[in-house]
Structure formats: structure tokens, C-alpha cells
Short mmCIF file of C-alpha atoms in Angstrom, two decimals:
data_model
loop_
_atom_site.label_atom_id
_atom_site.label_comp_id
_atom_site.label_asym_id
_atom_site.label_seq_id
_atom_site.Cartn_x
_atom_site.Cartn_y
_atom_site.Cartn_z
CA UNK A 1 -16.96 -7.96 22.39
CA UNK A 2 -15.54 -8.79 19.00
CA UNK A 3 -18.27 -9.64 16.53
CA UNK A 4 -16.14 -12.50 15.19
CA UNK A 5 -15.68 -14.17 18.57
CA UNK A 6 -17.74 -16.02 21.12
CA UNK A 7 -17.71 -14.32 24.56
CA UNK A 8 -15.42 -16.96 26.09
CA UNK A 9 -12.93 -16.70 23.21
CA UNK A 10 -12.97 -12.91 23.52
CA UNK A 11 -12.27 -13.15 27.24
CA UNK A 12 -9.38 -15.52 26.61
CA UNK A 13 -7.84 -13.18 24.05
CA UNK A 14 -8.11 -10.26 26.46
CA UNK A 15 -6.41 -12.34 29.14
CA UNK A 16 -3.63 -13.32 26.73
CA UNK A 17 -2.93 -9.71 25.89
CA UNK A 18 -2.59 -7.94 22.54
CA UNK A 19 -2.12 -10.11 19.48
CA UNK A 20 -2.80 -10.58 15.79
CA UNK A 21 -4.63 -13.78 14.88
CA UNK A 22 -4.30 -15.62 11.56
CA UNK A 23 -7.91 -16.15 10.48
CA UNK A 24 -7.25 -16.96 6.81
CA UNK A 25 -8.62 -20.50 6.87
CA UNK A 26 -11.51 -19.70 9.19
CA UNK A 27 -12.47 -16.79 6.95
CA UNK A 28 -12.68 -19.04 3.89
CA UNK A 29 -9.88 -17.33 1.97
CA UNK A 30 -8.06 -20.11 0.10
CA UNK A 31 -6.23 -18.03 -2.53
CA UNK A 32 -2.77 -19.09 -3.69
CA UNK A 33 -0.55 -16.92 -5.85
CA UNK A 34 1.01 -18.41 -9.00
CA UNK A 35 4.31 -16.83 -10.06
CA UNK A 36 4.54 -19.11 -13.11
CA UNK A 37 7.93 -20.42 -12.04
CA UNK A 38 9.01 -23.54 -13.90
CA UNK A 39 12.78 -23.67 -13.42
CA UNK A 40 13.80 -20.94 -15.87
CA UNK A 41 14.17 -18.37 -13.08
CA UNK A 42 12.74 -15.43 -14.97
CA UNK A 43 12.84 -12.08 -13.22
CA UNK A 44 9.06 -11.46 -12.79
CA UNK A 45 8.74 -14.70 -10.84
CA UNK A 46 10.48 -13.04 -7.88
CA UNK A 47 8.17 -10.04 -7.63
CA UNK A 48 4.85 -11.35 -6.38
CA UNK A 49 1.71 -9.25 -6.52
CA UNK A 50 -0.54 -7.17 -4.32
CA UNK A 51 -3.79 -7.08 -2.39
CA UNK A 52 -6.58 -4.51 -2.11
CA UNK A 53 -9.10 -3.94 0.66
CA UNK A 54 -12.12 -2.18 -0.82
CA UNK A 55 -15.88 -2.04 -0.52
CA UNK A 56 -16.55 -3.50 -3.95
CA UNK A 57 -20.33 -3.75 -3.61
CA UNK A 58 -21.05 -0.64 -1.55
CA UNK A 59 -22.52 -2.42 1.49
CA UNK A 60 -20.23 -0.74 4.03
CA UNK A 61 -17.99 -3.77 4.60
CA UNK A 62 -14.51 -4.20 3.17
CA UNK A 63 -14.03 -6.93 0.58
CA UNK A 64 -10.70 -8.42 -0.51
CA UNK A 65 -9.12 -8.47 -3.96
CA UNK A 66 -6.01 -10.64 -4.34
CA UNK A 67 -4.02 -10.12 -7.53
CA UNK A 68 -2.60 -13.14 -9.33
CA UNK A 69 -0.06 -13.91 -12.03
CA UNK A 70 -0.08 -17.01 -14.25
CA UNK A 71 1.90 -19.76 -15.99
CA UNK A 72 4.17 -18.65 -18.81
CA UNK A 73 2.76 -21.27 -21.17
CA UNK A 74 -0.82 -22.58 -21.26
CA UNK A 75 -1.15 -25.71 -19.12
CA UNK A 76 -4.86 -26.27 -19.13
CA UNK A 77 -5.43 -24.39 -15.88
CA UNK A 78 -6.34 -20.79 -15.18
CA UNK A 79 -4.75 -18.57 -12.56
CA UNK A 80 -7.14 -15.75 -11.74
CA UNK A 81 -7.16 -12.87 -9.33
CA UNK A 82 -9.74 -13.43 -6.60
CA UNK A 83 -12.49 -11.15 -5.29
CA UNK A 84 -13.82 -12.17 -1.88
CA UNK A 85 -17.10 -10.69 -0.66
CA UNK A 86 -17.35 -9.91 3.05
CA UNK A 87 -20.19 -11.97 4.57
CA UNK A 88 -20.24 -9.69 7.67
CA UNK A 89 -19.81 -12.66 10.01
CA UNK A 90 -16.08 -13.33 9.85
CA UNK A 91 -16.18 -15.25 6.58
CA UNK A 92 -15.75 -14.36 2.92
CA UNK A 93 -17.16 -15.79 -0.30
CA UNK A 94 -15.18 -15.99 -3.53
CA UNK A 95 -17.31 -14.13 -6.11
CA UNK A 96 -14.66 -13.85 -8.84
CA UNK A 97 -16.57 -15.91 -11.42
CA UNK A 98 -18.70 -13.56 -13.46
CA UNK A 99 -17.42 -10.47 -11.67
CA UNK A 100 -15.57 -9.16 -14.71
CA UNK A 101 -12.30 -9.45 -12.81
CA UNK A 102 -11.99 -13.11 -13.82
CA UNK A 103 -9.38 -12.31 -16.47
CA UNK A 104 -6.16 -14.28 -16.71
CA UNK A 105 -3.08 -12.07 -16.88
CA UNK A 106 0.39 -11.82 -15.38
CA UNK A 107 -0.81 -9.23 -12.89
CA UNK A 108 1.26 -7.34 -10.35
CA UNK A 109 -0.35 -4.36 -8.64
CA UNK A 110 -3.73 -2.86 -7.87
CA UNK A 111 -5.07 0.64 -7.21
CA UNK A 112 -8.59 1.56 -6.07
CA UNK A 113 -10.38 4.84 -6.76
CA UNK A 114 -13.63 6.28 -8.13
CA UNK A 115 -12.26 7.84 -11.31
CA UNK A 116 -15.67 8.88 -12.70
CA UNK A 117 -17.19 10.11 -9.41
CA UNK A 118 -20.22 7.81 -9.60
CA UNK A 119 -19.91 6.61 -6.00
CA UNK A 120 -18.41 3.18 -6.79
CA UNK A 121 -14.80 2.08 -6.34
CA UNK A 122 -13.07 1.29 -9.64
CA UNK A 123 -10.02 -0.96 -9.96
CA UNK A 124 -6.78 -0.62 -11.93
CA UNK A 125 -4.56 -3.70 -12.24
CA UNK A 126 -1.01 -3.58 -13.57
CA UNK A 127 0.14 -6.55 -15.68
CA UNK A 128 3.17 -7.52 -17.77
CA UNK A 129 1.22 -7.94 -21.00
CA UNK A 130 -0.76 -4.74 -20.44
CA UNK A 131 -2.55 -3.03 -17.55
CA UNK A 132 -6.34 -3.16 -17.20
CA UNK A 133 -8.86 -0.57 -15.97
CA UNK A 134 -12.07 -2.07 -14.57
CA UNK A 135 -15.12 0.12 -14.07
CA UNK A 136 -17.31 -0.78 -11.11
CA UNK A 137 -20.80 -1.48 -12.39
CA UNK A 138 -22.23 -2.07 -8.91
CA UNK A 139 -23.16 -5.20 -6.94
CA UNK A 140 -19.62 -6.56 -7.19
CA UNK A 141 -19.53 -6.48 -10.99
CA UNK A 142 -16.79 -4.85 -13.08
CA UNK A 143 -16.31 -4.03 -16.77
CA UNK A 144 -12.98 -3.80 -18.62
CA UNK A 145 -12.81 -0.26 -20.07
CA UNK A 146 -9.06 -0.08 -20.74
CA UNK A 147 -9.25 0.46 -24.49
CA UNK A 148 -12.14 2.91 -24.29
CA UNK A 149 -10.28 4.91 -21.62
CA UNK A 150 -7.23 5.30 -23.86
CA UNK A 151 -4.88 3.70 -21.33
CA UNK A 152 -1.95 1.73 -22.72
CA UNK A 153 0.83 0.46 -20.52
CA UNK A 154 2.71 -2.80 -21.04
CA UNK A 155 6.03 -1.76 -19.46
CA UNK A 156 6.21 -4.10 -16.42
CA UNK A 157 3.85 -2.02 -14.31
CA UNK A 158 4.07 -2.59 -10.56
CA UNK A 159 2.46 -0.23 -8.05
CA UNK A 160 -0.17 2.33 -9.02
CA UNK A 161 -1.99 5.19 -7.30
CA UNK A 162 -4.95 7.45 -8.00
CA UNK A 163 -4.57 11.14 -7.17
CA UNK A 164 -5.79 14.50 -8.44
CA UNK A 165 -2.52 16.19 -9.33
CA UNK A 166 -4.13 19.26 -10.93
CA UNK A 167 -7.02 19.50 -8.42
CA UNK A 168 -9.72 19.61 -11.10
CA UNK A 169 -11.98 17.19 -9.22
CA UNK A 170 -11.11 14.14 -11.35
CA UNK A 171 -8.74 11.38 -10.29
CA UNK A 172 -5.59 10.94 -12.36
CA UNK A 173 -3.50 7.77 -12.39
CA UNK A 174 0.19 7.21 -11.70
CA UNK A 175 1.75 3.86 -12.65
CA UNK A 176 5.21 2.74 -11.54
CA UNK A 177 7.05 0.80 -14.25
CA UNK A 178 9.99 -1.44 -13.42
CA UNK A 179 12.52 -2.59 -16.05
CA UNK A 180 12.69 -3.56 -19.71
CA UNK A 181 12.29 -7.32 -19.59
CA UNK A 182 10.95 -9.94 -22.00
CA UNK A 183 11.20 -13.74 -21.96
CA UNK A 184 13.50 -13.55 -24.97
CA UNK A 185 15.67 -10.93 -23.28
CA UNK A 186 16.01 -12.74 -19.96
CA UNK A 187 19.65 -12.76 -18.80
CA UNK A 188 21.74 -15.49 -17.16
CA UNK A 189 22.83 -14.68 -13.60
CA UNK A 190 24.31 -16.86 -10.87
CA UNK A 191 24.91 -16.74 -7.12
CA UNK A 192 27.69 -19.36 -7.25
CA UNK A 193 28.97 -19.05 -10.82
CA UNK A 194 27.58 -22.46 -11.73
CA UNK A 195 23.79 -22.60 -11.62
CA UNK A 196 21.33 -19.98 -12.87
CA UNK A 197 19.77 -17.71 -10.29
CA UNK A 198 17.39 -14.79 -10.47
CA UNK A 199 18.97 -11.58 -11.75
CA UNK A 200 18.78 -8.35 -9.80
CA UNK A 201 17.53 -5.27 -11.69
CA UNK A 202 21.04 -3.89 -12.30
CA UNK A 203 21.16 -6.29 -15.23
CA UNK A 204 18.26 -4.61 -17.04
CA UNK A 205 17.56 -1.15 -18.38
CA UNK A 206 15.02 1.01 -16.63
CA UNK A 207 11.80 2.41 -18.02
CA UNK A 208 9.67 5.46 -17.47
CA UNK A 209 6.67 5.46 -15.17
CA UNK A 210 3.39 6.74 -16.58
CA UNK A 211 0.99 9.49 -15.59
CA UNK A 212 -2.49 9.33 -17.08
CA UNK A 213 -4.44 12.60 -16.90
CA UNK A 214 -8.19 12.21 -16.42
CA UNK A 215 -9.96 14.14 -19.19
CA UNK A 216 -13.44 13.29 -17.95
CA UNK A 217 -16.02 11.19 -19.76
CA UNK A 218 -14.03 8.04 -19.00
CA UNK A 219 -11.04 9.19 -21.08
CA UNK A 220 -7.38 9.51 -20.09
CA UNK A 221 -4.33 11.06 -21.74
CA UNK A 222 -0.71 10.02 -21.21
CA UNK A 223 0.82 13.14 -19.61
CA UNK A 224 4.00 11.77 -18.05
CA UNK A 225 6.55 13.37 -20.34
CA UNK A 226 4.77 16.71 -20.36
CA UNK A 227 4.47 16.61 -16.58
CA UNK A 228 8.19 15.88 -16.15
CA UNK A 229 8.09 12.42 -14.58
CA UNK A 230 9.10 10.31 -17.59
CA UNK A 231 12.63 9.40 -16.49
CA UNK A 232 13.63 6.31 -18.56
CA UNK A 233 16.34 5.29 -16.07
CA UNK A 234 13.85 4.66 -13.27
CA UNK A 235 13.13 1.16 -11.98
CA UNK A 236 10.09 1.93 -9.88
CA UNK A 237 8.35 -0.52 -7.55
CA UNK A 238 6.60 1.68 -5.01
CA UNK A 239 4.49 4.85 -5.05
CA UNK A 240 3.30 7.12 -2.31
CA UNK A 241 1.56 10.46 -2.65
CA UNK A 242 2.33 13.12 -0.05
CA UNK A 243 2.41 16.87 0.38
CA UNK A 244 5.95 17.03 1.72
CA UNK A 245 6.24 20.83 1.61
CA UNK A 246 2.73 21.47 2.97
CA UNK A 247 1.68 23.74 0.12
CA UNK A 248 -1.65 21.99 -0.40
CA UNK A 249 -0.65 20.20 -3.62
CA UNK A 250 0.07 16.46 -3.96
CA UNK A 251 3.69 15.48 -4.58
CA UNK A 252 5.06 12.08 -5.69
CA UNK A 253 7.63 9.72 -4.22
CA UNK A 254 8.77 6.79 -6.37
CA UNK A 255 10.78 3.99 -4.73
CA UNK A 256 13.36 2.78 -7.24
CA UNK A 257 15.17 -0.55 -7.15
CA UNK A 258 18.97 0.00 -7.46
CA UNK A 259 18.36 3.46 -8.93
CA UNK A 260 17.99 6.72 -6.99
CA UNK A 261 14.53 7.24 -5.51
CA UNK A 262 12.56 10.13 -7.00
CA UNK A 263 10.75 12.92 -5.17
CA UNK A 264 8.64 15.01 -7.53
CA UNK A 265 7.41 18.38 -6.27
CA UNK A 266 4.12 19.56 -7.73
CA UNK A 267 4.62 22.94 -9.41
CA UNK A 268 0.85 23.62 -9.42
CA UNK A 269 0.73 23.99 -13.20
CA UNK A 270 0.47 20.37 -14.33
CA UNK A 271 4.21 19.74 -14.07
CA UNK A 272 6.62 18.36 -11.48
CA UNK A 273 10.28 18.98 -10.67
CA UNK A 274 12.47 16.18 -9.26
CA UNK A 275 14.20 16.97 -5.93
CA UNK A 276 15.15 13.58 -4.49
CA UNK A 277 18.88 14.22 -4.18
CA UNK A 278 18.50 17.69 -2.71
CA UNK A 279 15.88 16.42 -0.26
CA UNK A 280 18.08 13.54 0.94
CA UNK A 281 15.76 10.68 -0.06
CA UNK A 282 17.44 9.46 -3.26
CA UNK A 283 20.06 7.26 -1.57
CA UNK A 284 20.93 5.48 1.65
CA UNK A 285 23.14 7.20 4.20
CA UNK A 286 26.21 5.79 2.38
CA UNK A 287 25.27 7.66 -0.79
CA UNK A 288 24.42 4.47 -2.70
CA UNK A 289 21.06 3.73 -4.33
CA UNK A 290 19.31 0.92 -2.48
CA UNK A 291 16.96 -1.84 -3.56
CA UNK A 292 13.77 0.00 -2.67
CA UNK A 293 10.40 -1.71 -2.98
CA UNK A 294 7.39 -0.58 -0.94
CA UNK A 295 6.82 2.87 0.50
CA UNK A 296 4.44 4.91 2.65
CA UNK A 297 4.18 8.44 4.03
CA UNK A 298 2.67 9.84 7.24
CA UNK A 299 3.26 12.21 10.14
CA UNK A 300 4.42 9.55 12.58
CA UNK A 301 5.75 11.95 15.23
CA UNK A 302 3.07 14.67 15.06
CA UNK A 303 5.38 17.38 13.78
CA UNK A 304 2.79 18.40 11.20
CA UNK A 305 4.94 17.14 8.32
CA UNK A 306 4.73 13.91 6.30
CA UNK A 307 7.76 11.63 6.59
CA UNK A 308 8.66 8.64 4.41
CA UNK A 309 8.99 4.90 5.06
CA UNK A 310 10.79 2.75 2.47
CA UNK A 311 11.22 -1.02 2.31
CA UNK A 312 14.66 -2.05 1.05
CA UNK A 313 16.73 -5.12 0.14
CA UNK A 314 18.36 -7.33 2.77
CA UNK A 315 21.48 -5.87 4.43
CA UNK A 316 20.10 -2.38 3.73
CA UNK A 317 17.45 -1.92 6.49
CA UNK A 318 14.24 0.07 6.25
CA UNK A 319 14.45 3.73 5.35
CA UNK A 320 12.69 6.07 7.79
CA UNK A 321 13.14 9.50 6.24
CA UNK A 322 12.06 12.12 8.75
CA UNK A 323 10.74 15.33 7.23
CA UNK A 324 12.78 18.13 8.77
CA UNK A 325 10.91 20.85 6.90
CA UNK A 326 12.21 23.22 4.19
CA UNK A 327 12.42 20.30 1.74
CA UNK A 328 14.93 18.22 3.71
CA UNK A 329 14.67 14.65 5.03
CA UNK A 330 16.99 12.72 7.37
CA UNK A 331 17.00 8.90 7.57
CA UNK A 332 16.41 8.05 11.24
CA UNK A 333 16.47 4.27 10.76
CA UNK A 334 20.23 3.65 11.20
CA UNK A 335 20.16 4.99 14.76
CA UNK A 336 16.87 3.42 15.79
CA UNK A 337 15.37 0.01 16.46
CA UNK A 338 13.70 0.27 13.05
CA UNK A 339 17.05 -0.01 11.31
CA UNK A 340 18.62 -2.60 13.61
CA UNK A 341 15.66 -4.99 13.53
CA UNK A 342 15.15 -4.77 9.75
CA UNK A 343 18.78 -5.09 8.60
CA UNK A 344 18.54 -8.72 7.47
CA UNK A 345 14.99 -8.45 6.11
CA UNK A 346 14.10 -7.94 2.46
CA UNK A 347 11.01 -5.74 2.69
CA UNK A 348 8.31 -5.32 0.08
CA UNK A 349 5.04 -4.09 1.61
CA UNK A 350 5.27 -1.37 4.30
CA UNK A 351 2.84 1.02 5.88
CA UNK A 352 2.10 3.27 8.83
CA UNK A 353 -1.04 2.46 10.85
CA UNK A 354 -2.14 2.75 14.47
CA UNK A 355 -2.60 -0.90 15.41
CA UNK A 356 -3.41 -0.28 19.11
CA UNK A 357 -5.35 2.96 18.58
CA UNK A 358 -3.22 4.90 21.06
CA UNK A 359 -2.94 7.89 18.73
CA UNK A 360 0.58 7.18 17.44
CA UNK A 361 1.22 5.63 14.02
CA UNK A 362 3.06 2.31 14.12
CA UNK A 363 5.00 0.53 11.34
CA UNK A 364 4.33 -2.80 9.63
CA UNK A 365 6.68 -4.43 7.12
CA UNK A 366 6.05 -7.55 5.00
CA UNK A 367 9.29 -9.43 4.28
CA UNK A 368 10.66 -12.25 2.14
CA UNK A 369 13.67 -12.83 -0.10
CA UNK A 370 13.63 -13.22 -3.88
CA UNK A 371 15.83 -16.35 -4.13
CA UNK A 372 15.07 -19.54 -2.22
CA UNK A 373 18.77 -20.50 -2.34
CA UNK A 374 20.05 -17.29 -0.73
CA UNK A 375 21.08 -19.19 2.41
CA UNK A 376 23.80 -21.01 0.45
CA UNK A 377 25.79 -17.82 -0.02
CA UNK A 378 24.46 -15.67 2.86
CA UNK A 379 23.68 -18.02 5.78
CA UNK A 380 22.20 -15.23 7.92
CA UNK A 381 19.61 -14.36 5.26
CA UNK A 382 16.49 -16.50 5.05
CA UNK A 383 14.15 -16.98 2.08
CA UNK A 384 11.01 -16.97 4.23
CA UNK A 385 11.00 -14.15 6.75
CA UNK A 386 8.54 -13.06 9.45
CA UNK A 387 6.85 -9.66 9.24
CA UNK A 388 7.99 -6.89 11.55
CA UNK A 389 5.76 -4.63 13.61
CA UNK A 390 7.17 -1.56 15.33
CA UNK A 391 5.20 0.11 18.13
CA UNK A 392 5.43 3.90 18.16
CA UNK A 393 6.55 5.02 21.62
CA UNK A 394 6.27 8.71 20.78
CA UNK A 395 9.13 11.16 20.49
CA UNK A 396 10.26 9.52 17.26
CA UNK A 397 11.09 6.22 19.00
CA UNK A 398 9.88 2.73 18.06
CA UNK A 399 10.02 -0.71 19.67
CA UNK A 400 9.97 -3.92 17.62
CA UNK A 401 7.09 -5.90 19.17
CA UNK A 402 6.25 -8.62 16.62
CA UNK A 403 6.89 -11.53 18.97
CA UNK A 404 4.81 -9.87 21.70
CA UNK A 405 1.73 -9.97 19.49
CA UNK A 406 1.26 -13.72 19.41
CA UNK A 407 2.70 -16.70 17.52
CA UNK A 408 0.80 -16.15 14.26
CA UNK A 409 2.50 -12.92 13.25
CA UNK A 410 6.04 -14.27 13.59
CA UNK A 411 5.60 -17.15 11.18
CA UNK A 412 8.07 -16.81 8.26
CA UNK A 413 6.60 -16.19 4.82
CA UNK A 414 7.70 -14.94 1.40
CA UNK A 415 5.59 -11.81 1.72
CA UNK A 416 5.04 -9.19 -0.96
CA UNK A 417 1.94 -6.99 -0.89
CA UNK A 418 0.34 -5.77 2.34
CA UNK A 419 -2.74 -3.70 3.09
CA UNK A 420 -4.73 -2.66 6.15
CA UNK A 421 -8.40 -2.03 6.85
CA UNK A 422 -11.12 -2.86 9.35
CA UNK A 423 -12.49 -6.11 7.96
CA UNK A 424 -14.87 -6.78 10.87
CA UNK A 425 -16.01 -3.19 11.51
CA UNK A 426 -14.94 -3.30 15.15
CA UNK A 427 -12.72 -0.21 15.00
CA UNK A 428 -9.20 -1.60 14.84
CA UNK A 429 -7.23 -2.23 11.66
CA UNK A 430 -6.69 -5.74 10.33
CA UNK A 431 -3.94 -6.80 7.90
CA UNK A 432 -3.94 -8.68 4.59
CA UNK A 433 -0.66 -9.99 3.18
CA UNK A 434 0.05 -11.61 -0.18
CA UNK A 435 2.94 -14.03 -0.62
CA UNK A 436 4.91 -14.93 -3.71
CA UNK A 437 3.86 -18.32 -5.13
CA UNK A 438 2.03 -19.01 -1.89
CA UNK A 439 -1.15 -18.43 0.10
CA UNK A 440 -2.59 -15.12 1.20
CA UNK A 441 -2.75 -14.36 4.93
CA UNK A 442 -5.37 -12.44 6.91
CA UNK A 443 -4.49 -11.22 10.39
CA UNK A 444 -7.35 -10.10 12.61
CA UNK A 445 -6.33 -7.35 15.00
CA UNK A 446 -6.87 -8.39 18.61
CA UNK A 447 -4.18 -6.01 19.84
CA UNK A 448 -6.29 -3.49 21.76
CA UNK A 449 -7.21 -5.14 25.08
CA UNK A 450 -7.05 -1.70 26.73
CA UNK A 451 -10.01 -0.73 24.52
CA UNK A 452 -8.57 2.53 23.27
CA UNK A 453 -11.08 4.77 21.52
CA UNK A 454 -11.11 5.50 17.80
CA UNK A 455 -12.78 7.45 15.02
CA UNK A 456 -12.96 6.46 11.35
CA UNK A 457 -13.66 9.12 8.73
CA UNK A 458 -14.80 8.33 5.21
CA UNK A 459 -15.09 11.27 2.83
CA UNK A 460 -17.57 12.02 0.07
CA UNK A 461 -16.42 14.78 -2.27
CA UNK A 462 -18.70 17.02 -4.30
CA UNK A 463 -16.46 19.68 -5.83
CA UNK A 464 -13.45 17.48 -5.10
CA UNK A 465 -13.13 13.88 -6.31
CA UNK A 466 -15.77 11.60 -4.79
CA UNK A 467 -13.29 9.63 -2.64
CA UNK A 468 -11.76 12.78 -1.17
CA UNK A 469 -8.31 11.58 -2.19
CA UNK A 470 -5.83 14.35 -1.38
CA UNK A 471 -7.98 15.80 1.41
CA UNK A 472 -6.36 16.40 4.80
CA UNK A 473 -8.34 15.28 7.84
CA UNK A 474 -7.46 16.81 11.22
CA UNK A 475 -8.75 15.84 14.65
CA UNK A 476 -8.19 17.44 18.04
CA UNK A 477 -8.83 15.69 21.35
CA UNK A 478 -7.91 16.40 24.94
CA UNK A 479 -4.59 14.64 24.30
CA UNK A 480 -3.57 16.66 21.25
CA UNK A 481 -3.84 16.95 17.50
CA UNK A 482 -3.47 14.45 14.65
CA UNK A 483 -3.87 14.58 10.90
CA UNK A 484 -3.87 12.21 7.94
CA UNK A 485 -4.17 12.63 4.20
CA UNK A 486 -6.60 10.45 2.26
CA UNK A 487 -4.36 8.60 -0.19
CA UNK A 488 -4.44 5.87 -2.79
CA UNK A 489 -1.36 3.71 -3.35
CA UNK A 490 1.40 3.02 -0.84
CA UNK A 491 2.85 -0.25 0.44
CA UNK A 492 3.88 -2.52 -2.49
CA UNK A 493 1.46 -3.16 -5.37
CA UNK A 494 -1.42 -2.87 -2.89
CA UNK A 495 -4.34 -0.72 -1.81
CA UNK A 496 -5.51 -0.15 1.76
CA UNK A 497 -8.88 1.22 2.84
CA UNK A 498 -9.38 4.82 1.72
CA UNK A 499 -11.04 5.77 5.02
CA UNK A 500 -8.72 7.26 7.66
CA UNK A 501 -8.71 5.78 11.15
CA UNK A 502 -7.59 7.80 14.15
CA UNK A 503 -6.65 6.15 17.42
CA UNK A 504 -7.88 8.36 20.24
CA UNK A 505 -6.32 6.52 23.18
CA UNK A 506 -8.29 7.27 26.35
CA UNK A 507 -10.16 10.19 24.77
CA UNK A 508 -13.75 9.12 24.14
CA UNK A 509 -14.57 12.02 21.83
CA UNK A 510 -13.09 14.50 19.39
CA UNK A 511 -13.25 18.22 20.15
CA UNK A 512 -13.04 19.16 16.51
CA UNK A 513 -12.91 17.33 13.18
CA UNK A 514 -11.69 19.39 10.22
CA UNK A 515 -11.31 18.48 6.55
CA UNK A 516 -9.33 20.52 4.03
CA UNK A 517 -10.56 19.43 0.62
CA UNK A 518 -8.53 19.61 -2.61
CA UNK A 519 -11.09 22.14 -3.90
CA UNK A 520 -10.18 24.54 -1.11
CA UNK A 521 -13.40 23.96 0.81
CA UNK A 522 -12.98 23.52 4.57
CA UNK A 523 -15.45 21.64 6.74
CA UNK A 524 -15.37 21.64 10.52
CA UNK A 525 -17.47 19.66 12.97
CA UNK A 526 -17.23 19.93 16.75
CA UNK A 527 -17.80 17.41 19.53
CA UNK A 528 -17.78 14.12 17.62
CA UNK A 529 -18.25 10.99 19.69
CA UNK A 530 -15.60 8.31 19.17
CA UNK A 531 -16.09 4.59 18.68
CA UNK A 532 -17.78 4.94 15.32
CA UNK A 533 -17.27 5.50 11.62
CA UNK A 534 -18.63 8.69 10.09
CA UNK A 535 -19.14 9.85 6.52
CA UNK A 536 -18.37 13.51 5.97
CA UNK A 537 -19.58 15.12 2.74
CA UNK A 538 -17.87 18.14 1.24
CA UNK A 539 -19.72 21.29 2.23
CA UNK A 540 -22.38 19.34 4.15
CA UNK A 541 -20.66 17.94 7.22
CA UNK A 542 -21.38 14.53 8.74
CA UNK A 543 -24.13 12.64 6.94
#
């Protein structure tokens, strides 16, 4: 029985079949994003911001952080990001006031990671006027340590991700920067040649993303140029970290908007080399750079290699770059239901997750256009768009099943950020979506009436970083093998739970659970019962 449902309601849901249920209002989440729009149609107003699912107070339950922007000019009101504490009964309480996160800024993205290895999740928020690093002080309280950390970035930061690129046990920080834009430099663009509309990024110059190397002691050093990722022509919106060549070192994929995507291979010496064109992920199949936003990476077909998922502009479809091995990817979307169903969607947040716990990673995309008047010039394109959910059928095939999962999930919205995590600790993965200049949405996962088994693994590093980011977790059951990498970042401007969840299907237990840590340590545990979450400590096994 679901802990959020009365027995009768649970029985009804099971009878109705798999579904996602909008529980935003019932959960007490009343957040509304403020883009600051006031008729001037400035570029940042189209972008929206992200959402993070994290255990902010260390009680074992995921809390919610919704990132907010603000008015361009003071109007006597404050637009703040919102931290909601999980009450463990299906409701949340807004604890933003006095949390240290109650800072007004034109914020965009969020990344979660324990950068000082003290056991508490820290928060990095990107913002137009300058990013902020918040140290977790415990009990849901945070302290702004940006200046003391030596971090400076006011270059239209969007997505961000923590990762240990040099495997020294300390989390480094990668920040995607978008374009060079200021209110004074805003350009006039038009859909019809008469009235002003929002400009696309072709009108603006790009800017380099930033890599901050963790020096320890709470200090960071800007290492982007030295590391080889400081391309000033980039217009980056999405980040995912993956080991695409399976050499044990974290590589970088940056989703660029109207510029070629970047794939940076880790050279194991503190530097990266860019291989996007050679790998086949820089462009669409027509050889043209697309309007890429969100991104994720996972082994969706159990080949043992991480493939890429990219959200693109309308009329461009999702990118599903299958990792063929030997550094080469092939976009499978154009000849699959993934491409056909997503052609008219403008996709920001995307991710792989196993919504029905059958052992195969599915796809979720959060969609919504940037211009509310787009229908005047492209009648088939809508401003508000429903999300899309693709069920993994195995063998590299997907079926678009959004409408089969209940009426709540197909409601149109102007979606931006999206994240997943088990908000009610019942095993399956719930979804949080942010919308641009609109309300947040929480979707409780009621999509597993078959009661497939599962196992959640949360890591605790000792030699490696405390969160185990970059570690590879492998499980083997009677039905086969799966693996996932613990990763920060992904989607669009958002942060999902750092624990990895494996759907086990009909297998009630795991024959073996193995973790390959960034430090080189390997832990292996045999005969792990499913249906529970475990904490595995580096060199110690399950706690």
C-alpha cells in the first residue's frame, strides 16, 4: 500500500492501471516562478529555471528546492527560490525563510553535491547577476560562501554539475554559460516583422563555460581555460557527465543552443580534448547545429555503454545518440517513436529513469515553447505542451505512453526543469517539473501496479568524494545485469536524487551488487534483498 493513500484509494488506483498523479496542491507546494516579464520580451524571460530533489536536512527523505527568477525592476515584492521540507506524510512545508536560501536573484539552475565531504548536501545556484554557492550548515540551513570560495561567474549561467574530474576525492564544479546578454544589449527581433518577439540565441555571441577546480579547504580555482573547455563560441544550456569510452574517467557533454554540441574526453591529466564532431554528437543528422537544451546519459539498452539523450527545439525532435563504442554515436531518434512523437515539441528537461521498475530505463521529456504567440506563424506548434513519456520495450525500442498514464500527465504546460526522485520512499520514482512564469508540478508515481521489485543504492565515499559521484554501480539478478553511474547534473538546470534506483522486475533479490569507486576501490556484496534502500560505504560494504 502506498503510504500517501488510504487503502480504498490505493485499490482504485491499482484497478485503474498505471498512472502518474498530480499531487502538487495536496502536497502543499504553491510555488510560482517569476520570469520578470513586463512586455519588453527580454531573452532570459524565455528560459525558466530548474528544480532540485535533495535531502537538505539529512533525515532520509527528499526535500524540494525550486529555483526562482525575479522582476527586472524593484516593485515592492520579493521573488525567492523555495525550499520545501518533506513532512513524510505526503505534504511539504515551505522553510525558505531563514534558511539562507532566501536570497533574491535572477536564478536559473541548481546543482547539488557535498563539495567539502562533511556529509551534508551543498547547493550551487546559477544566476544572471552572479552565481551563488551555499554551504549546508545542517538542519535545513545554508550559508552563502561564494566569495570565500573564490567562485565568480556572472556570464548567464544555466545548468551546473558537480564531478571529480581529476579523481582526487574532492568535487569540482562545471557551469554551463549561455550567451552574452545584458538589458542594454537586448536586440529587437520579430516573428511577423511588425511586433517585437523574443530573439533566438543566434542573435547573440556565445560565452565560455566555467570549470572550478576544488582546492580543498572550501576554495576553488577557475581551471576552464587550462583544462581546455573554455570555448567562447559555446551557448551551453545542458550538462551531463558520462564515461563514454569506458576508461574509468568522467567525460563532459555540453548541449549547445544553435552551436555544435561539445563532447570533452578526459585525458586523465587535468585536461580535456573536444571530440563532438568526430563522435557524431555535435549536429543533427542533417549536419546542422540544433537548439539543444536539456541532456542526460545512460545505458538504456544494456550494451554496457552510456548513450546520450538531448532535448531540442520544435521541429527538430529529441536526440537519442546511441553509443556504438570506439568513440562513435548514432542518433536513433529519427527512425524511432522517440523522434516521431517529439518532432513538434520544444524540450527542455529530459532524463532516463525506470518509471515502472521493470529493469529498462525509460525516457521523460518536459516541453514548452519560448514564445506564447508561436501559433500565429506555426499553427501546429503550441506554446503550452504536454510532457512525453517513452516506455522502454527493450532491444532499443520505445513506445510513447503518456496518455496511457492518466489524465494528469498529458496536461499542457510551459515546462522547463525536471527532476526525479522517490519523494514518498515507496520505491518508485516521482517527478518534479518547473514551468516558466507558472506553477511547479509534482507527479506521484502510481505506475507500478504489477509491483515490480527494486533496489536503491546510496553511496558514502571515504577515499572518494562523500557522495560517490562518478562511481559505477552494477547489479546482477536472475534476469541479467544493469549498471548506473552516480552523477550530478543532467536534465535542464535541475538536480535529481543522487541515489541510483534499479528496477528489478520480477526478481526479488540481487545476486551481486558491485561498486567501482573513483578511487579505484571495488566493493562487492552478494545476495541483497530487493524492496529497500541501502547505504554502501567505500571499503565497508552495506551499512
